[in-house]
Amino acid sequence: MPEPTFTTPFAGRRLHFVGVGGCGVSGLALIAQKLGAEVTGSDMKSTMYLQSLQANGLTGMRVGHSVEHVPAAPAQIVYSSAIKPDNVERARARELGLPELHRSDLLAEITRVRRTIAVAGAHGKSSTSSLGAHVFSVCGVDPSYVVGALLRPPGVHAATGAGDLLVIEADESDKSLLSYQVDTAVVTNVDLDHVGDAGYQSVQDVAAVLAQFANRARETVVTEQAASYLSPLVANLTVVEPELIEGRPLAFRWAGEEYEVTHPGEHQLRNAALVVYLALREGCSPEAIRAALLSYPGVARRFELRGRTPGGARVVDDYAHHPVEVEAAVSAARQIAGNDGRVLAVFQPHLFSRTQQFLNEFLAALGKADAACMEPVYPAREDPEHWGHVAEELVAATGRADGVVMSPGREELVRMLRETAGPEDVVLLLGAGDVTELGEPLTA
């Protein structure tokens, strides 16, 4: 297939991506190079996204931030909200007079020249947009896409297709979703999160931003849950809710047709129903959509089966970092553990602010597992010294929670799980930090 011709002049541009190992920035780096830009980038550590870029031919990726990585003029610096103005590379770029672009600015350029489906919502953005990209591709729509998780295979989360359709994930955490020119807005759900990032104080604050996003689009497609918040704020909503089929947890009906998915959990059925609606609208047949859904390989860290322990327990890795997501992952694990197996959860809280806001809700969600281990908070961009009291609150809270304990340390935790988890059990790794690193020693 020929590469699409974008009116945006990428050819000849020199773009340096700071924080290129993040999910939002790395996909843009891949697309920019495919469209003719000279691309370099750096990140503090080697992430799976940075490794994906290197595997796909982007040789200018560096680990660590240094003024030496900043290219000479003419060049533009692309950064995410996680990269602060005092970053050494951003500071050096200002000294050189190089223009800076937030990652959403670059993505907005692409949305202005492609018919765009943008998937927003508190939970399920990556899963829904990735599933959509896969289904459209299999059905011959040949979309371009930029999503927040690596499709397995092909091990990328961005691609340029020959069709006129672009599928993106639209993030409300920094309100960058308001930058895009969107034809179809998709909202998976409305929930309170990012209390420390965007300063949301209530779920109504989140709904108001998602309503602004929806009102800019030609059509807005939502679940029933999202509609309950957005219907007073958005004039025209298309509500898509699957009919669940008793006794068949991986199947649903929509518009008189039955479909089946490859991953457990009712949330997956709702995500898939949204994709089915969109694919039918794009002219895909129910038969083609059914085949595409069943060939979906899933994405990295979204209920990803990593292997089995020596005792035969399945090790599942999931990015869940909000109480609703944790509860959904535990529920999905319960489906595959059945009556004879246990769900053994390891949860690493992500951000002190989120942990403090939702501590009781996290404990309640983890309490639905048969046993749960809480790791120390993964601070990400927050200062542990400023938030040290939250770590103390976490230890005290787990001491009062039934079935939830603090981790004894990763080496001891791995030893315990390898020795005690049985063949019907599911070991569930939960969190947006580096808890994923436990997958390898557990299954070695």
PDB file of C-alpha atoms in Angstrom, residues 80-320:
ATOM      1  CA  SER A  80       4.371  15.542  26.998  1.00  0.00           C
ATOM      2  CA  SER A  81       2.767  16.916  30.150  1.00  0.00           C
ATOM      3  CA  ALA A  82       5.071  14.667  32.184  1.00  0.00           C
ATOM      4  CA  ILE A  83       8.139  16.603  30.955  1.00  0.00           C
ATOM      5  CA  LYS A  84       8.415  19.803  32.966  1.00  0.00           C
ATOM      6  CA  PRO A  85       9.893  23.105  31.703  1.00  0.00           C
ATOM      7  CA  ASP A  86      13.055  22.649  33.817  1.00  0.00           C
ATOM      8  CA  ASN A  87      13.973  19.427  31.998  1.00  0.00           C
ATOM      9  CA  VAL A  88      17.557  19.884  30.798  1.00  0.00           C
ATOM     10  CA  GLU A  89      16.693  19.249  27.158  1.00  0.00           C
ATOM     11  CA  ARG A  90      13.739  21.622  27.129  1.00  0.00           C
ATOM     12  CA  ALA A  91      15.854  24.270  28.870  1.00  0.00           C
ATOM     13  CA  ARG A  92      18.629  23.824  26.311  1.00  0.00           C
ATOM     14  CA  ALA A  93      16.109  24.072  23.464  1.00  0.00           C
ATOM     15  CA  ARG A  94      14.924  27.444  24.789  1.00  0.00           C
ATOM     16  CA  GLU A  95      18.522  28.649  24.942  1.00  0.00           C
ATOM     17  CA  LEU A  96      18.867  27.714  21.266  1.00  0.00           C
ATOM     18  CA  GLY A  97      15.577  29.374  20.401  1.00  0.00           C
ATOM     19  CA  LEU A  98      13.976  26.121  19.240  1.00  0.00           C
ATOM     20  CA  PRO A  99      10.158  26.065  19.133  1.00  0.00           C
ATOM     21  CA  GLU A 100       8.387  23.636  21.478  1.00  0.00           C
ATOM     22  CA  LEU A 101       5.270  21.605  20.742  1.00  0.00           C
ATOM     23  CA  HIS A 102       3.154  19.738  23.266  1.00  0.00           C
ATOM     24  CA  ARG A 103       2.521  16.225  21.922  1.00  0.00           C
ATOM     25  CA  SER A 104      -1.155  17.122  21.515  1.00  0.00           C
ATOM     26  CA  ASP A 105      -0.197  19.997  19.199  1.00  0.00           C
ATOM     27  CA  LEU A 106       1.548  17.587  16.845  1.00  0.00           C
ATOM     28  CA  LEU A 107      -1.304  15.097  16.978  1.00  0.00           C
ATOM     29  CA  ALA A 108      -3.760  17.935  16.351  1.00  0.00           C
ATOM     30  CA  GLU A 109      -1.938  18.684  13.088  1.00  0.00           C
ATOM     31  CA  ILE A 110      -2.697  15.166  11.899  1.00  0.00           C
ATOM     32  CA  THR A 111      -6.349  15.253  12.990  1.00  0.00           C
ATOM     33  CA  ARG A 112      -6.875  18.321  10.833  1.00  0.00           C
ATOM     34  CA  VAL A 113      -6.030  16.395   7.664  1.00  0.00           C
ATOM     35  CA  ARG A 114      -7.623  13.032   8.435  1.00  0.00           C
ATOM     36  CA  ARG A 115     -11.191  11.970   9.251  1.00  0.00           C
ATOM     37  CA  THR A 116     -10.698  11.279  12.945  1.00  0.00           C
ATOM     38  CA  ILE A 117     -12.294   8.910  15.431  1.00  0.00           C
ATOM     39  CA  ALA A 118     -11.101   9.896  18.909  1.00  0.00           C
ATOM     40  CA  VAL A 119     -11.704   7.594  21.886  1.00  0.00           C
ATOM     41  CA  ALA A 120     -11.965   9.266  25.289  1.00  0.00           C
ATOM     42  CA  GLY A 121     -13.123   8.196  28.738  1.00  0.00           C
ATOM     43  CA  ALA A 122     -11.746   7.491  32.176  1.00  0.00           C
ATOM     44  CA  HIS A 123     -11.189   3.796  31.455  1.00  0.00           C
ATOM     45  CA  GLY A 124     -10.825   1.664  28.358  1.00  0.00           C
ATOM     46  CA  LYS A 125      -9.407   4.238  25.935  1.00  0.00           C
ATOM     47  CA  SER A 126      -6.404   2.149  24.923  1.00  0.00           C
ATOM     48  CA  SER A 127      -8.334  -1.103  24.713  1.00  0.00           C
ATOM     49  CA  THR A 128     -11.157   0.392  22.642  1.00  0.00           C
ATOM     50  CA  SER A 129      -8.991   2.434  20.258  1.00  0.00           C
ATOM     51  CA  SER A 130      -6.591  -0.499  19.761  1.00  0.00           C
ATOM     52  CA  LEU A 131      -9.456  -2.892  19.096  1.00  0.00           C
ATOM     53  CA  GLY A 132     -10.917  -0.381  16.650  1.00  0.00           C
ATOM     54  CA  ALA A 133      -7.608  -0.004  14.819  1.00  0.00           C
ATOM     55  CA  HIS A 134      -7.339  -3.792  14.539  1.00  0.00           C
ATOM     56  CA  VAL A 135     -10.911  -4.345  13.340  1.00  0.00           C
ATOM     57  CA  PHE A 136     -10.715  -1.530  10.773  1.00  0.00           C
ATOM     58  CA  SER A 137      -7.403  -2.902   9.500  1.00  0.00           C
ATOM     59  CA  VAL A 138      -8.650  -6.481   9.162  1.00  0.00           C
ATOM     60  CA  CYS A 139     -11.841  -5.289   7.447  1.00  0.00           C
ATOM     61  CA  GLY A 140      -9.884  -3.386   4.799  1.00  0.00           C
ATOM     62  CA  VAL A 141     -10.456   0.193   5.954  1.00  0.00           C
ATOM     63  CA  ASP A 142      -6.648   0.574   6.305  1.00  0.00           C
ATOM     64  CA  PRO A 143      -6.655   3.323   8.950  1.00  0.00           C
ATOM     65  CA  SER A 144      -3.848   5.307  10.456  1.00  0.00           C
ATOM     66  CA  TYR A 145      -3.804   5.129  14.248  1.00  0.00           C
ATOM     67  CA  VAL A 146      -2.102   6.425  17.374  1.00  0.00           C
ATOM     68  CA  VAL A 147      -3.160   4.531  20.508  1.00  0.00           C
ATOM     69  CA  GLY A 148      -1.838   4.128  24.018  1.00  0.00           C
ATOM     70  CA  ALA A 149      -0.765   0.493  24.112  1.00  0.00           C
ATOM     71  CA  LEU A 150       1.295  -1.867  21.966  1.00  0.00           C
ATOM     72  CA  LEU A 151      -0.729  -4.218  19.764  1.00  0.00           C
ATOM     73  CA  ARG A 152       0.665  -7.752  20.070  1.00  0.00           C
ATOM     74  CA  PRO A 153       1.571  -8.349  17.303  1.00  0.00           C
ATOM     75  CA  PRO A 154       2.802  -6.209  15.476  1.00  0.00           C
ATOM     76  CA  GLY A 155       4.360  -4.649  18.576  1.00  0.00           C
ATOM     77  CA  VAL A 156       3.511  -1.064  17.622  1.00  0.00           C
ATOM     78  CA  HIS A 157       0.851   1.395  18.732  1.00  0.00           C
ATOM     79  CA  ALA A 158       0.916   3.728  15.744  1.00  0.00           C
ATOM     80  CA  ALA A 159       0.773   3.238  11.992  1.00  0.00           C
ATOM     81  CA  THR A 160       0.060   5.090   8.774  1.00  0.00           C
ATOM     82  CA  GLY A 161      -2.568   3.552   6.515  1.00  0.00           C
ATOM     83  CA  ALA A 162      -3.650   4.404   2.987  1.00  0.00           C
ATOM     84  CA  GLY A 163      -7.247   5.132   3.994  1.00  0.00           C
ATOM     85  CA  ASP A 164      -8.600   8.502   5.061  1.00  0.00           C
ATOM     86  CA  LEU A 165      -9.459   7.353   8.616  1.00  0.00           C
ATOM     87  CA  LEU A 166      -7.403   8.128  11.723  1.00  0.00           C
ATOM     88  CA  VAL A 167      -8.074   6.446  15.091  1.00  0.00           C
ATOM     89  CA  ILE A 168      -6.599   8.104  18.173  1.00  0.00           C
ATOM     90  CA  GLU A 169      -6.795   7.934  21.935  1.00  0.00           C
ATOM     91  CA  ALA A 170      -7.888  11.261  23.420  1.00  0.00           C
ATOM     92  CA  ASP A 171      -6.622  11.998  26.931  1.00  0.00           C
ATOM     93  CA  GLU A 172      -8.583  13.984  29.471  1.00  0.00           C
ATOM     94  CA  SER A 173      -5.820  13.935  32.122  1.00  0.00           C
ATOM     95  CA  ASP A 174      -4.247  17.140  30.753  1.00  0.00           C
ATOM     96  CA  LYS A 175      -7.322  18.200  28.713  1.00  0.00           C
ATOM     97  CA  SER A 176      -5.313  17.761  25.515  1.00  0.00           C
ATOM     98  CA  LEU A 177      -8.355  16.058  23.957  1.00  0.00           C
ATOM     99  CA  LEU A 178      -9.756  19.551  23.411  1.00  0.00           C
ATOM    100  CA  SER A 179      -6.971  20.257  20.891  1.00  0.00           C
ATOM    101  CA  TYR A 180      -8.128  17.815  18.243  1.00  0.00           C
ATOM    102  CA  GLN A 181     -10.382  18.206  15.228  1.00  0.00           C
ATOM    103  CA  VAL A 182     -12.692  15.222  15.623  1.00  0.00           C
ATOM    104  CA  ASP A 183     -15.330  13.787  13.328  1.00  0.00           C
ATOM    105  CA  THR A 184     -16.503  11.041  15.724  1.00  0.00           C
ATOM    106  CA  ALA A 185     -16.040  11.356  19.474  1.00  0.00           C
ATOM    107  CA  VAL A 186     -16.270   8.129  21.467  1.00  0.00           C
ATOM    108  CA  VAL A 187     -16.667   8.197  25.257  1.00  0.00           C
ATOM    109  CA  THR A 188     -16.299   4.846  27.018  1.00  0.00           C
ATOM    110  CA  ASN A 189     -17.272   6.087  30.498  1.00  0.00           C
ATOM    111  CA  VAL A 190     -17.161   9.063  32.834  1.00  0.00           C
ATOM    112  CA  ASP A 191     -15.359   8.773  36.168  1.00  0.00           C
ATOM    113  CA  LEU A 192     -13.240  10.872  38.515  1.00  0.00           C
ATOM    114  CA  ASP A 193      -9.481  10.526  38.085  1.00  0.00           C
ATOM    115  CA  HIS A 194      -6.398  12.733  37.670  1.00  0.00           C
ATOM    116  CA  VAL A 195      -7.123  14.704  40.803  1.00  0.00           C
ATOM    117  CA  GLY A 196      -3.468  15.710  41.006  1.00  0.00           C
ATOM    118  CA  ASP A 197      -2.878  16.304  37.284  1.00  0.00           C
ATOM    119  CA  ALA A 198      -5.744  18.291  35.799  1.00  0.00           C
ATOM    120  CA  GLY A 199      -7.147  19.306  39.175  1.00  0.00           C
ATOM    121  CA  TYR A 200     -10.514  17.590  38.734  1.00  0.00           C
ATOM    122  CA  GLN A 201     -12.491  17.893  41.950  1.00  0.00           C
ATOM    123  CA  SER A 202     -15.595  15.920  41.011  1.00  0.00           C
ATOM    124  CA  VAL A 203     -16.955  13.612  38.347  1.00  0.00           C
ATOM    125  CA  GLN A 204     -18.995  16.579  37.121  1.00  0.00           C
ATOM    126  CA  ASP A 205     -15.721  18.369  36.324  1.00  0.00           C
ATOM    127  CA  VAL A 206     -14.675  15.419  34.172  1.00  0.00           C
ATOM    128  CA  ALA A 207     -18.088  15.293  32.494  1.00  0.00           C
ATOM    129  CA  ALA A 208     -17.878  18.990  31.632  1.00  0.00           C
ATOM    130  CA  VAL A 209     -14.538  18.525  29.824  1.00  0.00           C
ATOM    131  CA  LEU A 210     -15.751  15.417  28.007  1.00  0.00           C
ATOM    132  CA  ALA A 211     -18.866  17.348  26.974  1.00  0.00           C
ATOM    133  CA  GLN A 212     -16.679  20.080  25.456  1.00  0.00           C
ATOM    134  CA  PHE A 213     -14.831  17.358  23.568  1.00  0.00           C
ATOM    135  CA  ALA A 214     -18.085  15.775  22.372  1.00  0.00           C
ATOM    136  CA  ASN A 215     -19.695  19.044  21.308  1.00  0.00           C
ATOM    137  CA  ARG A 216     -16.798  19.725  18.929  1.00  0.00           C
ATOM    138  CA  ALA A 217     -17.447  16.475  17.015  1.00  0.00           C
ATOM    139  CA  ARG A 218     -19.935  15.711  14.272  1.00  0.00           C
ATOM    140  CA  GLU A 219     -21.130  12.586  16.102  1.00  0.00           C
ATOM    141  CA  THR A 220     -20.659  11.314  19.647  1.00  0.00           C
ATOM    142  CA  VAL A 221     -20.890   7.589  20.413  1.00  0.00           C
ATOM    143  CA  VAL A 222     -21.178   6.582  24.073  1.00  0.00           C
ATOM    144  CA  THR A 223     -22.030   3.773  26.464  1.00  0.00           C
ATOM    145  CA  GLU A 224     -25.093   4.002  28.694  1.00  0.00           C
ATOM    146  CA  GLN A 225     -22.866   4.895  31.639  1.00  0.00           C
ATOM    147  CA  ALA A 226     -21.308   7.807  29.758  1.00  0.00           C
ATOM    148  CA  ALA A 227     -24.712   8.917  28.476  1.00  0.00           C
ATOM    149  CA  SER A 228     -26.017   9.219  32.043  1.00  0.00           C
ATOM    150  CA  TYR A 229     -23.496  12.041  32.596  1.00  0.00           C
ATOM    151  CA  LEU A 230     -23.319  13.596  29.132  1.00  0.00           C
ATOM    152  CA  SER A 231     -26.954  13.623  27.967  1.00  0.00           C
ATOM    153  CA  PRO A 232     -27.750  16.896  29.793  1.00  0.00           C
ATOM    154  CA  LEU A 233     -24.634  18.510  28.270  1.00  0.00           C
ATOM    155  CA  VAL A 234     -24.467  17.118  24.707  1.00  0.00           C
ATOM    156  CA  ALA A 235     -27.350  17.518  22.288  1.00  0.00           C
ATOM    157  CA  ASN A 236     -26.939  14.432  20.093  1.00  0.00           C
ATOM    158  CA  LEU A 237     -25.635  11.162  21.478  1.00  0.00           C
ATOM    159  CA  THR A 238     -25.570   7.724  19.883  1.00  0.00           C
ATOM    160  CA  VAL A 239     -25.843   5.263  22.775  1.00  0.00           C
ATOM    161  CA  VAL A 240     -24.339   1.816  22.179  1.00  0.00           C
ATOM    162  CA  GLU A 241     -24.954  -0.814  24.848  1.00  0.00           C
ATOM    163  CA  PRO A 242     -24.518  -4.533  24.110  1.00  0.00           C
ATOM    164  CA  GLU A 243     -27.068  -7.177  25.000  1.00  0.00           C
ATOM    165  CA  LEU A 244     -25.243  -9.626  27.262  1.00  0.00           C
ATOM    166  CA  ILE A 245     -25.884 -13.325  26.686  1.00  0.00           C
ATOM    167  CA  GLU A 246     -26.472 -15.426  29.785  1.00  0.00           C
ATOM    168  CA  GLY A 247     -23.979 -18.258  30.146  1.00  0.00           C
ATOM    169  CA  ARG A 248     -21.660 -16.853  27.466  1.00  0.00           C
ATOM    170  CA  PRO A 249     -19.391 -14.321  29.194  1.00  0.00           C
ATOM    171  CA  LEU A 250     -17.373 -13.564  26.030  1.00  0.00           C
ATOM    172  CA  ALA A 251     -20.352 -12.962  23.730  1.00  0.00           C
ATOM    173  CA  PHE A 252     -22.910 -10.199  23.144  1.00  0.00           C
ATOM    174  CA  ARG A 253     -25.585  -9.100  20.713  1.00  0.00           C
ATOM    175  CA  TRP A 254     -25.812  -5.815  18.887  1.00  0.00           C
ATOM    176  CA  ALA A 255     -28.324  -4.885  16.177  1.00  0.00           C
ATOM    177  CA  GLY A 256     -29.559  -8.456  15.967  1.00  0.00           C
ATOM    178  CA  GLU A 257     -26.140 -10.011  15.402  1.00  0.00           C
ATOM    179  CA  GLU A 258     -23.996 -12.029  17.814  1.00  0.00           C
ATOM    180  CA  TYR A 259     -20.323 -11.230  18.354  1.00  0.00           C
ATOM    181  CA  GLU A 260     -17.605 -12.756  20.514  1.00  0.00           C
ATOM    182  CA  VAL A 261     -14.438 -11.296  22.052  1.00  0.00           C
ATOM    183  CA  THR A 262     -11.138 -12.822  23.108  1.00  0.00           C
ATOM    184  CA  HIS A 263     -10.724 -11.215  26.546  1.00  0.00           C
ATOM    185  CA  PRO A 264     -12.919 -11.657  29.651  1.00  0.00           C
ATOM    186  CA  GLY A 265     -14.844  -8.952  31.482  1.00  0.00           C
ATOM    187  CA  GLU A 266     -18.111  -7.130  30.848  1.00  0.00           C
ATOM    188  CA  HIS A 267     -16.139  -3.944  30.197  1.00  0.00           C
ATOM    189  CA  GLN A 268     -14.553  -5.684  27.202  1.00  0.00           C
ATOM    190  CA  LEU A 269     -18.007  -6.408  25.763  1.00  0.00           C
ATOM    191  CA  ARG A 270     -18.959  -2.733  26.045  1.00  0.00           C
ATOM    192  CA  ASN A 271     -15.705  -1.661  24.405  1.00  0.00           C
ATOM    193  CA  ALA A 272     -16.292  -4.151  21.586  1.00  0.00           C
ATOM    194  CA  ALA A 273     -19.881  -3.008  21.040  1.00  0.00           C
ATOM    195  CA  LEU A 274     -18.638   0.533  20.431  1.00  0.00           C
ATOM    196  CA  VAL A 275     -16.174  -0.801  17.859  1.00  0.00           C
ATOM    197  CA  VAL A 276     -18.856  -2.926  16.176  1.00  0.00           C
ATOM    198  CA  TYR A 277     -21.086   0.126  15.764  1.00  0.00           C
ATOM    199  CA  LEU A 278     -18.235   2.138  14.237  1.00  0.00           C
ATOM    200  CA  ALA A 279     -17.142  -0.693  11.946  1.00  0.00           C
ATOM    201  CA  LEU A 280     -20.685  -1.193  10.641  1.00  0.00           C
ATOM    202  CA  ARG A 281     -20.845   2.528   9.968  1.00  0.00           C
ATOM    203  CA  GLU A 282     -17.608   2.252   7.971  1.00  0.00           C
ATOM    204  CA  GLY A 283     -19.227  -0.374   5.755  1.00  0.00           C
ATOM    205  CA  CYS A 284     -17.737  -3.500   7.317  1.00  0.00           C
ATOM    206  CA  SER A 285     -19.969  -6.588   7.248  1.00  0.00           C
ATOM    207  CA  PRO A 286     -20.998  -8.407  10.461  1.00  0.00           C
ATOM    208  CA  GLU A 287     -19.144 -11.499   9.199  1.00  0.00           C
ATOM    209  CA  ALA A 288     -15.908  -9.570   8.700  1.00  0.00           C
ATOM    210  CA  ILE A 289     -16.263  -7.877  12.070  1.00  0.00           C
ATOM    211  CA  ARG A 290     -16.816 -11.213  13.816  1.00  0.00           C
ATOM    212  CA  ALA A 291     -13.638 -12.603  12.302  1.00  0.00           C
ATOM    213  CA  ALA A 292     -11.687  -9.482  13.202  1.00  0.00           C
ATOM    214  CA  LEU A 293     -12.833  -9.557  16.844  1.00  0.00           C
ATOM    215  CA  LEU A 294     -11.756 -13.197  17.188  1.00  0.00           C
ATOM    216  CA  SER A 295      -8.333 -12.476  15.651  1.00  0.00           C
ATOM    217  CA  TYR A 296      -7.635  -9.559  17.997  1.00  0.00           C
ATOM    218  CA  PRO A 297      -4.313 -10.305  19.743  1.00  0.00           C
ATOM    219  CA  GLY A 298      -4.826  -7.834  22.567  1.00  0.00           C
ATOM    220  CA  VAL A 299      -2.407  -5.162  23.690  1.00  0.00           C
ATOM    221  CA  ALA A 300       0.488  -5.097  26.097  1.00  0.00           C
ATOM    222  CA  ARG A 301      -0.452  -4.710  29.754  1.00  0.00           C
ATOM    223  CA  ARG A 302      -4.215  -4.923  29.150  1.00  0.00           C
ATOM    224  CA  PHE A 303      -5.114  -8.247  30.770  1.00  0.00           C
ATOM    225  CA  GLU A 304      -2.041  -9.713  29.078  1.00  0.00           C
ATOM    226  CA  LEU A 305      -1.204 -13.355  29.788  1.00  0.00           C
ATOM    227  CA  ARG A 306       2.515 -13.371  30.544  1.00  0.00           C
ATOM    228  CA  GLY A 307       2.877 -17.122  31.118  1.00  0.00           C
ATOM    229  CA  ARG A 308       2.613 -19.538  34.022  1.00  0.00           C
ATOM    230  CA  THR A 309       4.414 -20.019  37.311  1.00  0.00           C
ATOM    231  CA  PRO A 310       6.229 -23.325  38.022  1.00  0.00           C
ATOM    232  CA  GLY A 311       3.037 -24.433  39.775  1.00  0.00           C
ATOM    233  CA  GLY A 312       0.965 -23.719  36.674  1.00  0.00           C
ATOM    234  CA  ALA A 313      -0.756 -20.503  37.788  1.00  0.00           C
ATOM    235  CA  ARG A 314      -1.523 -18.036  35.012  1.00  0.00           C
ATOM    236  CA  VAL A 315       0.246 -14.680  35.379  1.00  0.00           C
ATOM    237  CA  VAL A 316      -1.834 -11.823  33.972  1.00  0.00           C
ATOM    238  CA  ASP A 317      -0.463  -8.284  33.639  1.00  0.00           C
ATOM    239  CA  ASP A 318      -2.892  -5.346  33.635  1.00  0.00           C
ATOM    240  CA  TYR A 319      -2.398  -1.569  33.561  1.00  0.00           C
ATOM    241  CA  ALA A 320      -5.309  -0.976  35.989  1.00  0.00           C
TER     242      ALA A 320
END
